[in-house]
Amino acid sequence: MAHNEMLAMILAGGRGSRLRDLTNKVAKPAVYYGGKYRIIDFPLSNCANSGIDTVGVLTQYESVLLNSYVAQDGRWGLDSKDSGVYVLTPREKADEGLDVYRGTADAISQNIDFIDNYNPEYILVLSGDHIYKMNYAKMLSFHKKMGADATIAVRPVPMKEASRFGIMNTDADGRIIEFEEKPKKPKSNLASMGIYIFSWKLMRKMLVEDMNNPESDHDFGKDIIPRMLSDKKKLFAYEFKGYWKDVGTIDSLWEANMDLLETKNELNLNDSSWLIYTEDVSTLPQYIGKNAKIKKAYITQGVRVEGSVTNSVLFTGAVVAPGARVVDSVLMPGVVVEDGATVTRALVAENVHIGKKAKVGSKTSEEITLVANDVKGGTK
Amino acid sequence: MSAFRAFGIVSSADNSIHVEGLHDYRPIGAFSFLGRFRVIDFPISNMSNSGMDRIQVYLRTRPRSIAEHIGSGRHYNINSKRGKIQMLFSEDNNQHNIYNNDIAAYMENIDIIERMHQEYVIIAPSYMVYKQDYCQLLETHIQSGAEVTLLYHRVENARDYYQNCRLVTVNRQKGITSLERNLGTAKEKNIFMDTYCMKKEVFIGLIRAAHELSSVYTLADIIGIRCKDMDIRGYQHKGYFASLLSLSDYYRASLDLLDYNMASGLFSNSWPIYTRTTDSCPTKYFETAKVENSFISNGCLVEGTVEDSIVGRGVTIKKGVTIKNSIIMAHSVIEEGVHIENAIVDKWAHIIHAKEIRGTIEQPQYIKRRDTL
């Protein structure tokens, strides 16, 4: 890809309110995943690995942490001369009031001046809260080959679940003929992943029109894509195969972490040709103590295990004291499980202390227990 | 106070030193340490944490691994405009040449040393591991009015270990009265930590004096000669200290850190040891894994048993493997049923056919880099 031929814009404004206390103070893309990562590391690393130079990150909800996190562009190698990661929050403009981003399309429209600085041929619009590995350069080649105006990444979902997604109906060549949001009677099982490549000249024109349209919700799915289809523009579906997860709830976030414990894990974070980059921390390697017991676990540097860990994911700096038991759980950075405490089927938030002999979570609970506050020691 | 008034020099080991096996592939500064570090991370982190941002690293041989590891130096928290890590070579001499010593390297780069803006210099070895706030060292040096201050560590096993180190004799006023080789004559000795603090002008004077006296004199030699007529003081270091000038020293010093209290003394949150990240993912332990008293780095796949050992990044340990009292370096693959005890397995080794690898605590077995056994 030539320098800045395609600019990436990551939509990272989502609150993720179903993640409850985990997103009280941070936006969903900043939520931890997989022992050492934050969710937004995935789209950012995919951009870096795909040869994209410049990435705009559109933030809105509780964006302080996310802003300072993504501004360190060196973490993803996006700090060479002509590249960078830029945080774009809603801003006050000369002849208008301060406006929040009214929708996904509006977030891009309000930053047309930023994009114009780079004069790209194409723009890639992504969501900041999905976990997957994808080569956007291949998607761009497909876009060019098809001579498309827009290319939308899709993935096949089980037909019986298709009515929960935005479904693309395509012809034999993969050209999108119809887009249905949560159809009652789905005609296809190709669900939109919210990943779009647009030819910028056309999209710029459409966004300017859309901005001033009082009828519009300024959303790609609701307004822009249907508009393109009715204008008979060339939209193509690009099928993605591989691991993809939208971790919208505590249960699905826990599950996505547990996926990493599978022997044949589809996400394979160990692939040296497609690494996921993240914040670098200065710690000791993980230390497994004299009487520790470890069985099926995914553990990162800075962790200290003296007790027993089974089927669990432990983030940077987590401590499991002697006699403590952690089963089927996720311990986020800095969690301390003190002597004799038991954590079962739980997701424990950053820096939470579980006191001596305390018991949290349950083997039989239907839902995963979220532990967001310190737990005092138990009596038994 | 920060030690910004001093620039740093990270020195190489004498050319008489050769650490079995490991040294064939890289200088001691590039040796892996505790799985995820390289030895040179310690002196550079000490300098960076002390507020020093101009650092010269002198390289004698095989510079690739160190040059790659240090790179721009940004991971050491050194300002990329104001600060700088320079890698300097003694290019005129070959590696085994007796003339290829520290003084020769300093002479060759004397104009760079003279141009440094800082008033003081702190020289630390790339082959020793310790934590030291150089602000304190510099402060003490300035207060004392000494011409040179040397860092030393008191040990009780100088007869059996530290064979390639130098010793200092310190009088009651902390004056250094002698600096000489460790001949293993006594247990209790003050090991010289090859760390110096002095004014830049004094340093330049010593370089020129050594060079004029003899082409083979080192900085330690000239100080040993001059300590009778110069004001040279000692500064005692406390805490973990390791000199890595032989394979058995390296092995013992590494495994000593399996005492978690000792390790956490060396790695405190207020004194981070920086290193280059390799972006490896967390380590995966399988159903059959059994691990005790070990440091494990990221990116490993562990199905077997590991006890009292240090495992580097991206190591694969298959089912039925037992590893005891050993150091396994990055990207090695240990196949099913292999038993490894008291060994050092260098990077990218593949242990498959040899089912038994055993050394002794005193003489660990070394397995070569990229070797298939």
PDB file of N, CA, C and O in Angstrom, chain A residues 297-346:
ATOM      1  N   ALA A 297      -4.154 -22.721  32.084  1.00  0.00           N
ATOM      2  CA  ALA A 297      -4.183 -21.313  32.462  1.00  0.00           C
ATOM      3  C   ALA A 297      -3.489 -20.488  31.391  1.00  0.00           C
ATOM      4  O   ALA A 297      -2.671 -21.005  30.619  1.00  0.00           O
ATOM      5  N   TYR A 298      -3.851 -19.224  31.339  1.00  0.00           N
ATOM      6  CA  TYR A 298      -3.263 -18.280  30.390  1.00  0.00           C
ATOM      7  C   TYR A 298      -2.758 -17.134  31.248  1.00  0.00           C
ATOM      8  O   TYR A 298      -3.540 -16.400  31.847  1.00  0.00           O
ATOM      9  N   ILE A 299      -1.425 -17.034  31.394  1.00  0.00           N
ATOM     10  CA  ILE A 299      -0.840 -16.151  32.402  1.00  0.00           C
ATOM     11  C   ILE A 299       0.220 -15.262  31.773  1.00  0.00           C
ATOM     12  O   ILE A 299       1.018 -15.714  30.952  1.00  0.00           O
ATOM     13  N   THR A 300       0.247 -14.003  32.197  1.00  0.00           N
ATOM     14  CA  THR A 300       1.191 -13.073  31.601  1.00  0.00           C
ATOM     15  C   THR A 300       2.240 -12.615  32.619  1.00  0.00           C
ATOM     16  O   THR A 300       2.172 -12.964  33.796  1.00  0.00           O
ATOM     17  N   GLN A 301       3.182 -11.812  32.155  1.00  0.00           N
ATOM     18  CA  GLN A 301       4.291 -11.371  32.991  1.00  0.00           C
ATOM     19  C   GLN A 301       3.814 -10.575  34.204  1.00  0.00           C
ATOM     20  O   GLN A 301       2.762  -9.958  34.188  1.00  0.00           O
ATOM     21  N   GLY A 302       4.613 -10.611  35.263  1.00  0.00           N
ATOM     22  CA  GLY A 302       4.277  -9.848  36.460  1.00  0.00           C
ATOM     23  C   GLY A 302       3.295 -10.540  37.374  1.00  0.00           C
ATOM     24  O   GLY A 302       3.002 -10.045  38.453  1.00  0.00           O
ATOM     25  N   VAL A 303       2.784 -11.701  36.945  1.00  0.00           N
ATOM     26  CA  VAL A 303       1.842 -12.440  37.788  1.00  0.00           C
ATOM     27  C   VAL A 303       2.636 -13.267  38.794  1.00  0.00           C
ATOM     28  O   VAL A 303       3.740 -13.733  38.505  1.00  0.00           O
ATOM     29  N   ARG A 304       2.067 -13.440  40.005  1.00  0.00           N
ATOM     30  CA  ARG A 304       2.696 -14.307  40.993  1.00  0.00           C
ATOM     31  C   ARG A 304       1.645 -15.285  41.497  1.00  0.00           C
ATOM     32  O   ARG A 304       0.622 -14.877  42.041  1.00  0.00           O
ATOM     33  N   VAL A 305       1.915 -16.564  41.286  1.00  0.00           N
ATOM     34  CA  VAL A 305       0.978 -17.595  41.723  1.00  0.00           C
ATOM     35  C   VAL A 305       1.632 -18.438  42.808  1.00  0.00           C
ATOM     36  O   VAL A 305       2.660 -19.075  42.569  1.00  0.00           O
ATOM     37  N   GLU A 306       1.037 -18.439  44.002  1.00  0.00           N
ATOM     38  CA  GLU A 306       1.515 -19.312  45.084  1.00  0.00           C
ATOM     39  C   GLU A 306       0.447 -20.357  45.404  1.00  0.00           C
ATOM     40  O   GLU A 306       0.726 -21.372  46.015  1.00  0.00           O
ATOM     41  N   GLY A 307      -0.774 -20.089  45.008  1.00  0.00           N
ATOM     42  CA  GLY A 307      -1.883 -21.004  45.289  1.00  0.00           C
ATOM     43  C   GLY A 307      -2.227 -21.848  44.079  1.00  0.00           C
ATOM     44  O   GLY A 307      -1.348 -22.245  43.324  1.00  0.00           O
ATOM     45  N   SER A 308      -3.530 -22.106  43.877  1.00  0.00           N
ATOM     46  CA  SER A 308      -3.897 -22.977  42.772  1.00  0.00           C
ATOM     47  C   SER A 308      -4.756 -22.234  41.749  1.00  0.00           C
ATOM     48  O   SER A 308      -5.640 -21.453  42.091  1.00  0.00           O
ATOM     49  N   VAL A 309      -4.437 -22.464  40.483  1.00  0.00           N
ATOM     50  CA  VAL A 309      -5.129 -21.794  39.375  1.00  0.00           C
ATOM     51  C   VAL A 309      -5.565 -22.848  38.376  1.00  0.00           C
ATOM     52  O   VAL A 309      -4.743 -23.627  37.889  1.00  0.00           O
ATOM     53  N   THR A 310      -6.856 -22.917  38.104  1.00  0.00           N
ATOM     54  CA  THR A 310      -7.381 -23.882  37.148  1.00  0.00           C
ATOM     55  C   THR A 310      -8.260 -23.160  36.137  1.00  0.00           C
ATOM     56  O   THR A 310      -9.114 -22.367  36.511  1.00  0.00           O
ATOM     57  N   ASN A 311      -8.027 -23.438  34.883  1.00  0.00           N
ATOM     58  CA  ASN A 311      -8.883 -22.952  33.814  1.00  0.00           C
ATOM     59  C   ASN A 311      -9.165 -21.446  33.928  1.00  0.00           C
ATOM     60  O   ASN A 311     -10.318 -21.026  33.934  1.00  0.00           O
ATOM     61  N   SER A 312      -8.117 -20.655  34.013  1.00  0.00           N
ATOM     62  CA  SER A 312      -8.310 -19.225  34.254  1.00  0.00           C
ATOM     63  C   SER A 312      -7.320 -18.376  33.471  1.00  0.00           C
ATOM     64  O   SER A 312      -6.285 -18.867  33.023  1.00  0.00           O
ATOM     65  N   VAL A 313      -7.652 -17.096  33.325  1.00  0.00           N
ATOM     66  CA  VAL A 313      -6.798 -16.136  32.631  1.00  0.00           C
ATOM     67  C   VAL A 313      -6.362 -15.072  33.635  1.00  0.00           C
ATOM     68  O   VAL A 313      -7.201 -14.453  34.291  1.00  0.00           O
ATOM     69  N   LEU A 314      -5.032 -14.883  33.780  1.00  0.00           N
ATOM     70  CA  LEU A 314      -4.498 -13.942  34.769  1.00  0.00           C
ATOM     71  C   LEU A 314      -3.738 -12.817  34.082  1.00  0.00           C
ATOM     72  O   LEU A 314      -2.790 -13.065  33.345  1.00  0.00           O
ATOM     73  N   PHE A 315      -4.156 -11.585  34.373  1.00  0.00           N
ATOM     74  CA  PHE A 315      -3.550 -10.397  33.756  1.00  0.00           C
ATOM     75  C   PHE A 315      -2.337  -9.909  34.564  1.00  0.00           C
ATOM     76  O   PHE A 315      -2.124 -10.305  35.708  1.00  0.00           O
ATOM     77  N   THR A 316      -1.614  -8.978  33.955  1.00  0.00           N
ATOM     78  CA  THR A 316      -0.386  -8.415  34.504  1.00  0.00           C
ATOM     79  C   THR A 316      -0.489  -8.065  35.994  1.00  0.00           C
ATOM     80  O   THR A 316      -1.380  -7.332  36.398  1.00  0.00           O
ATOM     81  N   GLY A 317       0.432  -8.588  36.774  1.00  0.00           N
ATOM     82  CA  GLY A 317       0.529  -8.193  38.173  1.00  0.00           C
ATOM     83  C   GLY A 317      -0.483  -8.836  39.101  1.00  0.00           C
ATOM     84  O   GLY A 317      -0.527  -8.500  40.281  1.00  0.00           O
ATOM     85  N   ALA A 318      -1.298  -9.761  38.601  1.00  0.00           N
ATOM     86  CA  ALA A 318      -2.245 -10.433  39.493  1.00  0.00           C
ATOM     87  C   ALA A 318      -1.475 -11.337  40.454  1.00  0.00           C
ATOM     88  O   ALA A 318      -0.428 -11.879  40.100  1.00  0.00           O
ATOM     89  N   VAL A 319      -2.004 -11.466  41.678  1.00  0.00           N
ATOM     90  CA  VAL A 319      -1.339 -12.290  42.695  1.00  0.00           C
ATOM     91  C   VAL A 319      -2.332 -13.300  43.256  1.00  0.00           C
ATOM     92  O   VAL A 319      -3.438 -12.936  43.650  1.00  0.00           O
ATOM     93  N   VAL A 320      -1.937 -14.568  43.276  1.00  0.00           N
ATOM     94  CA  VAL A 320      -2.745 -15.608  43.905  1.00  0.00           C
ATOM     95  C   VAL A 320      -1.918 -16.148  45.071  1.00  0.00           C
ATOM     96  O   VAL A 320      -0.905 -16.816  44.880  1.00  0.00           O
ATOM     97  N   ALA A 321      -2.346 -15.823  46.297  1.00  0.00           N
ATOM     98  CA  ALA A 321      -1.565 -16.125  47.502  1.00  0.00           C
ATOM     99  C   ALA A 321      -1.630 -17.620  47.834  1.00  0.00           C
ATOM    100  O   ALA A 321      -2.458 -18.346  47.286  1.00  0.00           O
ATOM    101  N   PRO A 322      -0.765 -18.083  48.770  1.00  0.00           N
ATOM    102  CA  PRO A 322      -0.777 -19.499  49.137  1.00  0.00           C
ATOM    103  C   PRO A 322      -2.163 -19.918  49.628  1.00  0.00           C
ATOM    104  O   PRO A 322      -2.828 -19.169  50.335  1.00  0.00           O
ATOM    105  N   GLY A 323      -2.584 -21.076  49.219  1.00  0.00           N
ATOM    106  CA  GLY A 323      -3.865 -21.593  49.694  1.00  0.00           C
ATOM    107  C   GLY A 323      -5.070 -20.985  49.003  1.00  0.00           C
ATOM    108  O   GLY A 323      -6.199 -21.419  49.222  1.00  0.00           O
ATOM    109  N   ALA A 324      -4.857 -19.982  48.156  1.00  0.00           N
ATOM    110  CA  ALA A 324      -5.989 -19.399  47.415  1.00  0.00           C
ATOM    111  C   ALA A 324      -6.286 -20.274  46.202  1.00  0.00           C
ATOM    112  O   ALA A 324      -5.388 -20.929  45.670  1.00  0.00           O
ATOM    113  N   ARG A 325      -7.572 -20.283  45.804  1.00  0.00           N
ATOM    114  CA  ARG A 325      -7.965 -21.088  44.651  1.00  0.00           C
ATOM    115  C   ARG A 325      -8.706 -20.233  43.634  1.00  0.00           C
ATOM    116  O   ARG A 325      -9.671 -19.548  43.970  1.00  0.00           O
ATOM    117  N   VAL A 326      -8.255 -20.297  42.396  1.00  0.00           N
ATOM    118  CA  VAL A 326      -8.916 -19.545  41.326  1.00  0.00           C
ATOM    119  C   VAL A 326      -9.348 -20.556  40.269  1.00  0.00           C
ATOM    120  O   VAL A 326      -8.520 -21.272  39.712  1.00  0.00           O
ATOM    121  N   VAL A 327     -10.657 -20.646  40.031  1.00  0.00           N
ATOM    122  CA  VAL A 327     -11.194 -21.640  39.103  1.00  0.00           C
ATOM    123  C   VAL A 327     -12.114 -20.960  38.085  1.00  0.00           C
ATOM    124  O   VAL A 327     -12.949 -20.127  38.457  1.00  0.00           O
ATOM    125  N   ASP A 328     -11.969 -21.294  36.837  1.00  0.00           N
ATOM    126  CA  ASP A 328     -12.846 -20.798  35.763  1.00  0.00           C
ATOM    127  C   ASP A 328     -13.040 -19.284  35.850  1.00  0.00           C
ATOM    128  O   ASP A 328     -14.164 -18.790  35.714  1.00  0.00           O
ATOM    129  N   SER A 329     -11.959 -18.539  36.064  1.00  0.00           N
ATOM    130  CA  SER A 329     -12.125 -17.107  36.301  1.00  0.00           C
ATOM    131  C   SER A 329     -11.139 -16.270  35.500  1.00  0.00           C
ATOM    132  O   SER A 329     -10.171 -16.780  34.932  1.00  0.00           O
ATOM    133  N   VAL A 330     -11.402 -14.978  35.479  1.00  0.00           N
ATOM    134  CA  VAL A 330     -10.528 -14.014  34.831  1.00  0.00           C
ATOM    135  C   VAL A 330     -10.119 -12.991  35.882  1.00  0.00           C
ATOM    136  O   VAL A 330     -10.980 -12.369  36.503  1.00  0.00           O
ATOM    137  N   LEU A 331      -8.803 -12.861  36.127  1.00  0.00           N
ATOM    138  CA  LEU A 331      -8.308 -11.855  37.074  1.00  0.00           C
ATOM    139  C   LEU A 331      -7.638 -10.742  36.278  1.00  0.00           C
ATOM    140  O   LEU A 331      -6.624 -10.962  35.625  1.00  0.00           O
ATOM    141  N   MET A 332      -8.213  -9.557  36.324  1.00  0.00           N
ATOM    142  CA  MET A 332      -7.680  -8.437  35.553  1.00  0.00           C
ATOM    143  C   MET A 332      -6.437  -7.855  36.245  1.00  0.00           C
ATOM    144  O   MET A 332      -6.086  -8.282  37.344  1.00  0.00           O
ATOM    145  N   PRO A 333      -5.734  -6.887  35.636  1.00  0.00           N
ATOM    146  CA  PRO A 333      -4.448  -6.447  36.175  1.00  0.00           C
ATOM    147  C   PRO A 333      -4.508  -6.046  37.650  1.00  0.00           C
ATOM    148  O   PRO A 333      -5.432  -5.360  38.078  1.00  0.00           O
ATOM    149  N   GLY A 334      -3.517  -6.469  38.404  1.00  0.00           N
ATOM    150  CA  GLY A 334      -3.358  -6.032  39.791  1.00  0.00           C
ATOM    151  C   GLY A 334      -4.307  -6.660  40.790  1.00  0.00           C
ATOM    152  O   GLY A 334      -4.317  -6.266  41.955  1.00  0.00           O
ATOM    153  N   VAL A 335      -5.087  -7.647  40.377  1.00  0.00           N
ATOM    154  CA  VAL A 335      -6.004  -8.301  41.322  1.00  0.00           C
ATOM    155  C   VAL A 335      -5.194  -9.125  42.318  1.00  0.00           C
ATOM    156  O   VAL A 335      -4.234  -9.795  41.950  1.00  0.00           O
ATOM    157  N   VAL A 336      -5.586  -9.053  43.594  1.00  0.00           N
ATOM    158  CA  VAL A 336      -4.917  -9.865  44.607  1.00  0.00           C
ATOM    159  C   VAL A 336      -5.945 -10.792  45.247  1.00  0.00           C
ATOM    160  O   VAL A 336      -6.971 -10.333  45.740  1.00  0.00           O
ATOM    161  N   VAL A 337      -5.666 -12.087  45.204  1.00  0.00           N
ATOM    162  CA  VAL A 337      -6.521 -13.056  45.873  1.00  0.00           C
ATOM    163  C   VAL A 337      -5.725 -13.547  47.075  1.00  0.00           C
ATOM    164  O   VAL A 337      -4.701 -14.211  46.928  1.00  0.00           O
ATOM    165  N   GLU A 338      -6.175 -13.159  48.269  1.00  0.00           N
ATOM    166  CA  GLU A 338      -5.385 -13.445  49.460  1.00  0.00           C
ATOM    167  C   GLU A 338      -5.517 -14.894  49.936  1.00  0.00           C
ATOM    168  O   GLU A 338      -6.349 -15.650  49.445  1.00  0.00           O
ATOM    169  N   ASP A 339      -4.706 -15.228  50.941  1.00  0.00           N
ATOM    170  CA  ASP A 339      -4.601 -16.597  51.462  1.00  0.00           C
ATOM    171  C   ASP A 339      -5.960 -17.239  51.665  1.00  0.00           C
ATOM    172  O   ASP A 339      -6.834 -16.663  52.304  1.00  0.00           O
ATOM    173  N   GLY A 340      -6.120 -18.426  51.148  1.00  0.00           N
ATOM    174  CA  GLY A 340      -7.305 -19.215  51.435  1.00  0.00           C
ATOM    175  C   GLY A 340      -8.585 -18.744  50.763  1.00  0.00           C
ATOM    176  O   GLY A 340      -9.627 -19.361  50.927  1.00  0.00           O
ATOM    177  N   ALA A 341      -8.533 -17.674  49.985  1.00  0.00           N
ATOM    178  CA  ALA A 341      -9.749 -17.200  49.313  1.00  0.00           C
ATOM    179  C   ALA A 341     -10.036 -18.074  48.097  1.00  0.00           C
ATOM    180  O   ALA A 341      -9.145 -18.723  47.549  1.00  0.00           O
ATOM    181  N   THR A 342     -11.302 -18.102  47.682  1.00  0.00           N
ATOM    182  CA  THR A 342     -11.700 -18.890  46.509  1.00  0.00           C
ATOM    183  C   THR A 342     -12.452 -18.012  45.521  1.00  0.00           C
ATOM    184  O   THR A 342     -13.373 -17.295  45.901  1.00  0.00           O
ATOM    185  N   VAL A 343     -12.052 -18.077  44.273  1.00  0.00           N
ATOM    186  CA  VAL A 343     -12.731 -17.331  43.208  1.00  0.00           C
ATOM    187  C   VAL A 343     -13.197 -18.354  42.176  1.00  0.00           C
ATOM    188  O   VAL A 343     -12.385 -19.096  41.630  1.00  0.00           O
ATOM    189  N   THR A 344     -14.497 -18.425  41.955  1.00  0.00           N
ATOM    190  CA  THR A 344     -15.046 -19.414  41.033  1.00  0.00           C
ATOM    191  C   THR A 344     -15.954 -18.738  40.006  1.00  0.00           C
ATOM    192  O   THR A 344     -16.807 -17.936  40.375  1.00  0.00           O
ATOM    193  N   ARG A 345     -15.778 -19.087  38.740  1.00  0.00           N
ATOM    194  CA  ARG A 345     -16.615 -18.538  37.667  1.00  0.00           C
ATOM    195  C   ARG A 345     -16.865 -17.047  37.845  1.00  0.00           C
ATOM    196  O   ARG A 345     -18.018 -16.588  37.893  1.00  0.00           O
ATOM    197  N   ALA A 346     -15.786 -16.289  37.953  1.00  0.00           N
ATOM    198  CA  ALA A 346     -15.945 -14.852  38.167  1.00  0.00           C
ATOM    199  C   ALA A 346     -15.005 -14.075  37.261  1.00  0.00           C
ATOM    200  O   ALA A 346     -14.006 -14.605  36.758  1.00  0.00           O
TER     201      ALA A 346
END
